[in-house]
Short mmCIF file of C-alpha atoms and ligand atoms in Angstrom, two decimals:
data_model
loop_
_atom_site.label_atom_id
_atom_site.label_comp_id
_atom_site.label_asym_id
_atom_site.label_seq_id
_atom_site.Cartn_x
_atom_site.Cartn_y
_atom_site.Cartn_z
CA MET A 22 -19.17 1.76 -22.59
CA GLN A 23 -21.41 1.29 -19.62
CA LEU A 24 -21.54 -2.30 -18.48
CA GLU A 25 -24.11 -3.55 -16.03
CA ILE A 26 -23.71 -6.84 -14.25
CA THR A 27 -25.54 -8.17 -11.25
CA LEU A 28 -23.22 -8.99 -8.41
CA ALA A 29 -25.78 -10.22 -5.90
CA GLY A 30 -24.98 -13.80 -5.01
CA THR A 31 -21.60 -13.82 -6.80
CA THR A 32 -18.11 -13.79 -5.36
CA VAL A 33 -15.81 -10.89 -6.12
CA VAL A 34 -12.06 -11.33 -5.74
CA LEU A 35 -10.70 -8.00 -4.51
CA LEU A 36 -6.95 -7.43 -4.72
CA GLY A 37 -5.27 -4.55 -2.98
CA GLU A 38 -3.71 -3.21 0.15
CA ALA A 39 -6.16 -3.27 3.07
CA ASP A 40 -6.48 0.43 3.74
CA ALA A 41 -6.70 1.39 0.09
CA SER A 42 -9.36 -1.26 -0.51
CA ARG A 43 -11.69 -0.45 2.35
CA GLN A 44 -14.25 1.53 0.41
CA ALA A 45 -14.24 -0.80 -2.62
CA LEU A 46 -14.87 -3.68 -0.19
CA LEU A 47 -17.94 -1.92 1.18
CA ARG A 48 -19.17 -1.10 -2.34
CA TYR A 49 -19.10 -4.76 -3.42
CA ARG A 50 -20.72 -5.92 -0.21
CA ARG A 51 -23.43 -3.33 -0.66
CA ALA A 52 -23.98 -4.67 -4.19
CA GLY A 53 -24.72 -8.05 -2.60
CA ALA A 54 -21.47 -9.84 -3.50
CA ALA A 55 -19.42 -12.09 -1.24
CA VAL A 56 -15.94 -10.55 -1.27
CA ALA A 57 -12.71 -12.56 -1.13
CA HIS A 58 -10.17 -9.88 -0.34
CA PHE A 59 -6.42 -10.41 -0.62
CA ASP A 60 -4.11 -7.66 0.48
CA SER A 61 -0.97 -9.12 -1.10
CA PRO A 62 0.02 -11.71 -3.72
CA ALA A 63 1.51 -13.76 -0.86
CA ALA A 64 -1.86 -13.83 0.91
CA PHE A 65 -3.44 -14.96 -2.34
CA LEU A 66 -0.95 -17.79 -2.82
CA ALA A 67 -1.34 -18.87 0.80
CA ALA A 68 -5.14 -19.02 0.58
CA VAL A 69 -6.46 -22.47 1.35
CA ALA A 70 -9.59 -22.16 -0.77
CA LEU A 71 -9.87 -19.79 -3.68
CA PRO A 72 -13.25 -19.07 -5.26
CA ALA A 73 -13.47 -21.48 -8.17
CA ARG A 74 -15.14 -19.09 -10.56
CA PRO A 75 -15.58 -15.55 -9.24
CA GLY A 76 -18.03 -13.26 -10.99
CA LEU A 77 -15.47 -10.48 -11.09
CA VAL A 78 -11.90 -9.64 -10.18
CA ALA A 79 -11.32 -6.10 -8.90
CA ILE A 80 -7.88 -4.64 -8.46
CA VAL A 81 -7.39 -1.53 -6.37
CA ASP A 82 -5.01 0.97 -7.90
CA PRO A 83 -1.74 1.12 -5.97
CA LEU A 84 -1.67 4.01 -3.54
CA ALA A 85 1.72 5.47 -4.29
CA GLY A 86 5.24 4.46 -5.13
CA GLY A 87 5.40 6.05 -8.56
CA ARG A 88 3.48 3.28 -10.28
CA ALA A 89 0.95 4.09 -12.98
CA ALA A 90 -2.64 3.36 -12.05
CA ASN A 91 -2.85 0.41 -14.42
CA ASP A 92 0.55 -1.08 -13.59
CA ASP A 93 -0.44 -4.43 -12.14
CA GLY A 94 2.94 -4.87 -10.43
CA ASP A 95 3.12 -7.97 -8.25
CA TRP A 96 -0.44 -8.92 -9.08
CA ALA A 97 0.31 -9.62 -12.75
CA ALA A 98 0.42 -13.42 -12.39
CA VAL A 99 -2.83 -13.52 -10.41
CA LEU A 100 -4.56 -11.33 -12.96
CA ASP A 101 -3.27 -13.44 -15.86
CA HIS A 102 -4.69 -16.49 -14.17
CA TYR A 103 -8.19 -15.01 -13.98
CA ARG A 104 -7.96 -13.39 -17.40
CA SER A 105 -7.22 -16.68 -19.03
CA ALA A 106 -10.24 -18.12 -17.24
CA GLY A 107 -12.36 -15.37 -18.82
CA VAL A 108 -13.24 -13.60 -15.55
CA PRO A 109 -13.97 -9.90 -16.07
CA LEU A 110 -11.52 -7.49 -14.46
CA VAL A 111 -12.24 -3.99 -13.13
CA ARG A 112 -10.02 -1.38 -11.57
CA GLU A 113 -11.04 0.41 -8.43
CA PRO A 114 -9.69 3.74 -7.17
CA ALA A 115 -7.71 3.46 -3.96
CA ALA A 116 -9.08 5.15 -0.89
CA GLY A 117 -7.16 8.36 -0.33
CA ALA A 118 -4.61 8.91 2.41
CA ARG A 119 -6.39 8.79 5.74
CA GLY A 120 -7.49 11.55 8.03
CA HIS A 121 -8.46 14.60 6.00
CA VAL A 122 -11.48 16.82 5.51
CA THR A 123 -12.96 17.83 2.16
CA LEU A 124 -15.51 20.63 2.06
CA VAL A 125 -17.65 19.73 -0.91
CA GLY A 126 -20.08 22.00 -2.70
CA GLY A 127 -23.02 19.84 -3.70
CA GLY A 128 -24.74 22.30 -6.04
CA PRO A 129 -28.39 23.27 -5.83
CA GLY A 130 -29.72 19.77 -5.19
CA SER A 131 -29.72 17.87 -8.44
CA ARG A 132 -27.32 14.96 -8.90
CA GLY A 133 -26.38 16.17 -12.37
CA LEU A 134 -24.97 19.38 -10.91
CA LEU A 135 -22.45 17.65 -8.69
CA THR A 136 -18.92 18.10 -10.02
CA VAL A 137 -16.64 15.20 -10.91
CA HIS A 138 -14.45 16.15 -7.94
CA ALA A 139 -17.49 16.09 -5.66
CA VAL A 140 -18.40 12.58 -6.80
CA GLU A 141 -14.80 11.41 -6.31
CA ALA A 142 -14.60 12.95 -2.83
CA LEU A 143 -17.86 11.25 -1.82
CA ARG A 144 -16.58 7.92 -3.10
CA ASP A 145 -13.46 8.40 -1.00
CA ALA A 146 -15.32 9.32 2.18
CA ASP A 147 -15.61 7.26 5.35
CA VAL A 148 -18.06 9.71 6.90
CA VAL A 149 -20.22 12.44 5.31
CA LEU A 150 -21.69 15.31 7.30
CA PHE A 151 -24.52 16.78 5.22
CA ASP A 152 -27.48 19.05 5.46
CA ARG A 153 -30.69 19.16 3.52
CA LEU A 154 -29.76 21.74 0.91
CA ALA A 155 -27.12 19.37 -0.43
CA PRO A 156 -28.24 16.58 -2.80
CA TRP A 157 -28.48 14.23 0.18
CA ARG A 158 -31.05 11.86 -1.32
CA GLU A 159 -28.34 10.68 -3.72
CA LEU A 160 -25.81 9.86 -1.04
CA GLU A 161 -26.64 6.18 -0.65
CA ARG A 162 -25.73 5.67 -4.30
CA LEU A 163 -22.59 7.80 -4.26
CA THR A 164 -20.77 6.69 -1.14
CA THR A 165 -20.35 3.87 1.32
CA ALA A 166 -19.61 6.38 4.07
CA GLN A 167 -21.47 6.71 7.32
CA LEU A 168 -24.02 9.50 6.77
CA VAL A 169 -24.59 12.13 9.44
CA ASP A 170 -27.36 14.71 8.99
CA VAL A 171 -26.08 17.81 10.74
CA GLY A 172 -29.03 19.80 9.48
CA LYS A 173 -31.08 18.25 12.20
CA LEU A 174 -30.43 16.49 15.47
CA PRO A 175 -32.85 13.79 16.59
CA GLY A 176 -34.71 16.50 18.51
CA HIS A 177 -35.04 18.45 15.20
CA HIS A 178 -32.54 21.12 16.15
CA LYS A 179 -29.70 22.12 13.90
CA VAL A 180 -26.29 20.96 15.03
CA PRO A 181 -24.51 24.17 16.12
CA GLN A 182 -21.62 25.28 13.91
CA SER A 183 -19.08 24.81 16.71
CA GLU A 184 -20.19 21.20 17.06
CA ILE A 185 -19.90 20.61 13.29
CA ASN A 186 -16.36 22.03 13.38
CA ARG A 187 -15.54 19.75 16.31
CA LEU A 188 -16.95 16.67 14.53
CA LEU A 189 -14.94 17.40 11.37
CA VAL A 190 -11.70 17.61 13.33
CA GLU A 191 -12.46 14.66 15.59
CA HIS A 192 -13.32 12.28 12.72
CA ALA A 193 -10.26 13.30 10.71
CA GLN A 194 -7.99 12.88 13.72
CA ALA A 195 -9.46 9.40 14.17
CA GLY A 196 -8.11 8.62 10.68
CA LEU A 197 -11.30 8.93 8.69
CA ASN A 198 -11.78 10.70 5.38
CA VAL A 199 -14.45 13.24 6.11
CA VAL A 200 -16.65 15.00 3.57
CA ARG A 201 -18.64 18.01 4.64
CA LEU A 202 -21.29 18.19 1.91
CA LYS A 203 -22.99 21.53 1.56
CA GLY A 204 -25.56 23.00 -0.78
CA GLY A 205 -24.28 25.15 -3.62
CA ASP A 206 -20.72 26.35 -3.10
CA PRO A 207 -19.07 25.96 0.32
CA PHE A 208 -17.78 29.54 0.31
CA VAL A 209 -21.07 31.26 -0.56
CA PHE A 210 -23.02 31.75 2.68
CA GLY A 211 -22.01 28.22 3.60
CA ARG A 212 -19.78 28.85 6.60
CA GLY A 213 -17.14 26.89 4.70
CA GLY A 214 -14.47 29.41 5.66
CA GLU A 215 -15.10 28.77 9.34
CA GLU A 216 -14.91 25.02 8.85
CA ALA A 217 -11.67 25.29 6.85
CA ALA A 218 -10.19 27.52 9.56
CA ALA A 219 -11.21 25.11 12.33
CA CYS A 220 -9.49 22.23 10.52
CA ALA A 221 -6.36 24.23 9.83
CA GLU A 222 -6.18 25.35 13.44
CA ALA A 223 -6.33 21.73 14.58
CA GLY A 224 -3.64 20.72 12.08
CA VAL A 225 -6.08 18.70 9.97
CA ALA A 226 -5.57 18.75 6.19
CA VAL A 227 -8.53 20.37 4.48
CA ARG A 228 -9.44 20.77 0.80
CA VAL A 229 -12.30 22.63 -0.84
CA VAL A 230 -14.27 21.33 -3.79
CA SER A 231 -16.16 24.23 -5.30
CA GLY A 232 -19.80 23.69 -6.13
CA ILE A 233 -22.34 25.23 -8.44
CA SER A 234 -23.90 28.03 -6.44
CA SER A 235 -27.65 28.47 -6.32
CA SER A 236 -27.04 32.20 -6.76
CA ILE A 237 -26.37 31.57 -10.46
CA ALA A 238 -27.84 28.14 -11.10
CA VAL A 239 -31.29 28.74 -9.58
CA PRO A 240 -32.02 31.86 -11.65
CA ALA A 241 -30.71 29.86 -14.62
CA ALA A 242 -33.17 27.08 -13.84
CA ALA A 243 -35.89 29.68 -14.46
CA GLY A 244 -34.16 30.80 -17.64
CA ILE A 245 -32.87 34.01 -16.06
CA PRO A 246 -29.26 34.87 -16.92
CA VAL A 247 -27.79 36.89 -14.03
CA THR A 248 -25.98 39.09 -16.57
CA HIS A 249 -26.90 39.85 -20.14
CA ARG A 250 -25.16 42.08 -22.64
CA GLU A 251 -26.61 45.58 -22.67
CA VAL A 252 -28.97 44.70 -19.82
CA SER A 253 -26.85 43.99 -16.76
CA HIS A 254 -23.08 43.92 -16.47
CA CYS A 255 -22.92 43.25 -12.76
CA PHE A 256 -24.61 40.99 -10.26
CA THR A 257 -24.52 41.19 -6.52
CA VAL A 258 -25.32 38.28 -4.23
CA ILE A 259 -26.84 39.25 -0.91
CA SER A 260 -27.85 37.31 2.16
CA GLY A 261 -31.39 38.20 3.15
CA HIS A 262 -31.16 36.18 6.33
CA ALA A 263 -30.99 39.24 8.57
CA PRO A 264 -33.01 42.38 7.73
CA LEU A 265 -30.88 44.91 5.86
CA THR A 266 -30.31 48.43 7.14
CA ALA A 267 -31.57 51.61 5.46
CA SER A 268 -28.08 52.42 4.20
CA GLU A 269 -27.73 48.91 2.73
CA HIS A 270 -31.07 49.37 0.95
CA GLU A 271 -29.77 52.66 -0.45
CA HIS A 272 -26.57 51.05 -1.72
CA LEU A 273 -28.50 48.25 -3.37
CA ALA A 274 -31.04 50.61 -4.92
CA GLY A 275 -28.09 52.61 -6.25
CA LEU A 276 -26.57 49.48 -7.79
CA GLY A 277 -29.95 48.65 -9.30
CA GLY A 278 -29.93 52.11 -10.88
CA THR A 279 -26.76 51.14 -12.76
CA GLY A 280 -28.50 48.10 -14.17
CA ALA A 281 -26.99 45.60 -11.73
CA THR A 282 -28.84 42.40 -10.94
CA LEU A 283 -29.53 41.75 -7.26
CA VAL A 284 -29.61 38.10 -6.23
CA VAL A 285 -30.88 37.43 -2.73
CA LEU A 286 -30.40 34.13 -0.92
CA MET A 287 -32.22 33.19 2.30
CA GLY A 288 -34.48 36.15 1.64
CA VAL A 289 -38.04 34.86 1.46
CA ALA A 290 -38.98 35.58 5.08
CA ASN A 291 -37.62 39.12 4.85
CA LEU A 292 -38.91 39.86 1.36
CA PRO A 293 -41.54 42.41 2.52
CA HIS A 294 -38.88 44.26 4.50
CA LEU A 295 -36.46 44.17 1.56
CA ALA A 296 -39.04 45.29 -1.01
CA SER A 297 -40.28 48.21 1.09
CA GLY A 298 -36.70 49.20 1.94
CA LEU A 299 -35.67 49.25 -1.74
CA ARG A 300 -38.77 51.30 -2.64
CA ARG A 301 -38.02 53.79 0.12
CA ALA A 302 -34.49 54.04 -1.24
CA GLY A 303 -35.89 55.03 -4.62
CA MET A 304 -35.87 51.86 -6.66
CA PRO A 305 -38.64 52.10 -9.28
CA LEU A 306 -41.85 50.19 -8.51
CA THR A 307 -41.74 48.64 -11.98
CA THR A 308 -38.36 46.94 -11.35
CA PRO A 309 -38.86 43.28 -12.31
CA LEU A 310 -38.55 40.76 -9.47
CA ALA A 311 -38.65 36.96 -9.54
CA VAL A 312 -38.74 34.35 -6.82
CA VAL A 313 -37.46 30.95 -7.91
CA GLU A 314 -38.33 28.23 -5.43
CA ARG A 315 -36.72 24.75 -5.29
CA GLY A 316 -34.50 25.39 -8.34
CA HIS A 317 -33.35 22.21 -10.11
CA GLN A 318 -35.55 20.18 -7.79
CA ALA A 319 -38.97 18.61 -7.94
CA GLY A 320 -41.64 21.27 -7.52
CA GLN A 321 -39.55 24.10 -8.99
CA ARG A 322 -41.70 27.23 -9.33
CA THR A 323 -41.02 30.73 -10.65
CA THR A 324 -43.08 33.75 -9.64
CA VAL A 325 -42.45 36.90 -11.70
CA THR A 326 -43.69 40.25 -10.48
CA GLU A 327 -42.51 43.84 -9.89
CA LEU A 328 -41.04 45.56 -6.89
CA GLY A 329 -44.28 47.54 -6.35
CA ARG A 330 -46.41 44.40 -5.92
CA ALA A 331 -43.80 42.00 -4.55
CA GLU A 332 -45.31 41.35 -1.11
CA ALA A 333 -48.77 40.45 -2.37
CA ASP A 334 -47.58 38.41 -5.34
CA THR A 335 -44.99 36.35 -3.46
CA SER A 336 -46.85 35.73 -0.20
CA ALA A 337 -47.23 32.02 -1.05
CA CYS A 338 -43.48 31.55 -1.73
CA GLY A 339 -41.39 29.46 0.65
CA ASN A 340 -37.84 28.25 1.19
CA PRO A 341 -35.54 27.39 -0.39
CA ALA A 342 -35.80 30.19 -2.91
CA VAL A 343 -33.62 32.69 -4.74
CA ILE A 344 -34.93 36.21 -5.36
CA VAL A 345 -33.75 38.02 -8.49
CA ILE A 346 -34.29 41.74 -8.89
CA GLY A 347 -33.47 43.64 -12.08
CA ASP A 348 -34.16 43.86 -15.79
CA VAL A 349 -32.73 40.39 -16.50
CA VAL A 350 -35.93 39.01 -14.95
CA ARG A 351 -37.71 40.08 -18.15
CA LEU A 352 -35.63 37.44 -19.93
CA ALA A 353 -37.11 34.63 -17.79
CA GLY A 354 -37.52 31.50 -19.85
CA ILE A 355 -35.30 32.89 -22.59
CA GLY A 356 -33.92 29.42 -23.34
CA ASP A 357 -37.40 27.99 -23.95
CA ARG A 358 -38.40 30.95 -26.02
CA ALA A 359 -35.18 30.83 -28.03
CA ALA A 360 -36.18 27.30 -28.94
CA GLU A 361 -39.00 28.89 -30.90
CA GLY A 362 -36.26 29.65 -33.39
CA ARG A 363 -35.73 33.39 -32.99
CA GLU A 364 -32.37 35.06 -32.88
CA LEU A 365 -31.37 35.42 -29.24
CA HIS A 366 -30.41 39.05 -29.68
CA ASP A 367 -33.78 40.03 -31.23
CA LEU A 368 -35.62 37.97 -28.68
CA ALA A 369 -33.86 39.68 -25.78
CA ALA A 370 -34.53 43.08 -27.33
CA SER A 371 -38.23 42.32 -27.75
CA LEU A 372 -38.54 40.95 -24.21
CA LEU A 373 -36.92 44.05 -22.79
CA THR A 374 -39.12 46.48 -24.62
CA ALA A 375 -42.30 44.49 -24.00
N1 SAH B 421 -23.85 27.81 -0.37
C1 SAH B 421 -25.15 27.91 -0.99
C2 SAH B 421 -26.04 28.93 -0.31
C3 SAH B 421 -26.37 28.58 1.11
S1 SAH B 421 -27.52 29.69 1.79
C4 SAH B 421 -24.99 28.19 -2.49
O1 SAH B 421 -23.90 28.57 -2.94
O2 SAH B 421 -25.97 28.00 -3.20
C5 SAH B 421 -29.03 28.85 1.53
C6 SAH B 421 -29.87 29.55 0.49
O3 SAH B 421 -29.49 29.18 -0.81
C7 SAH B 421 -31.35 29.22 0.54
O4 SAH B 421 -32.02 29.94 1.54
C8 SAH B 421 -31.78 29.68 -0.82
O5 SAH B 421 -31.87 31.07 -0.90
C9 SAH B 421 -30.60 29.24 -1.66
N2 SAH B 421 -30.79 27.92 -2.28
C10 SAH B 421 -29.97 26.87 -2.19
N3 SAH B 421 -30.41 25.84 -2.95
C11 SAH B 421 -31.54 26.28 -3.54
C12 SAH B 421 -32.45 25.69 -4.48
N4 SAH B 421 -32.28 24.47 -4.93
N5 SAH B 421 -33.51 26.42 -4.89
C13 SAH B 421 -33.69 27.68 -4.44
N6 SAH B 421 -32.86 28.28 -3.57
C14 SAH B 421 -31.79 27.60 -3.13
#
């Protein structure tokens, strides 16, 4: 059941220990409610004026102490009072223990591809450090935390990695729950390992919430499976940020020869260099190549071409984009085409021989 009620202009009675309630308090205030917060039954009983008819009673789950989440404990009498008056009751998750860092993979940019753990970590955050590959436009709806864009400083420069590491540690040591929200998965070209190490070195507890990596999900958005039976039994994810060396091109061309799929992130600017390098290393000119821009986002676009014509055909492509090289590119849009009612196996076979 999904219940929608308007809280603007109403009073919400919030019951729960102060620290554990801090984010719920902000959520109700943001929803426009006046919040009467009581951190103990004694405080409730001692209140001079109680709201006569609150719109809602919210109880924050107890933090610890071996009690089940819906054990009302000392609050039972207060809750009975409001229940008998017909006031709706909701349960709120407690804010987590203070002073830790969670590295959260935000997926390729669509809210639907955030994991349940990512949503929970955002709800539990006091401060979120994000950059623009993460689904940052959703943040206002997912968290009451202070939002810090570390993708850009006011002067439009990126915050250096050492400064991000320092901010993570400093906020956590000040007792805040910090989320570092990153695009895709934190451990795929995300510098998540460095951030985890910086926290560990400073004695700050750090947890990683894996995300859906663009290396798989962006090709999928264009209907390209990175592996497919009898087509490709291996995929390799490469950073195209720095130009590859001749020997790297040779290794990749060799992998391509075994039917492997090459997936290149951060590779648009260096695509001409990559394409010519792979050709020099002997990869066939007819090898299928796709550039998928803004996967799972507004303005998603797929350009399908071949290695021999890649530079000319992809010159209008821009970041963010994932490049896919290999026979699986012939299957692009296979999901849509399967909807035409053909057997997937036959369809794949016909696409591959086309
Ligand atoms: N940790 C991320 C990758 C960070 S590197 C992950 O696992 O996805 C940044 C690169 O990811 C971009 O240059 C681009 O190649 C790719 N990328 C991320 N999101 C993308 C999207 N929505 N559409 C296309 N490419 C994307």
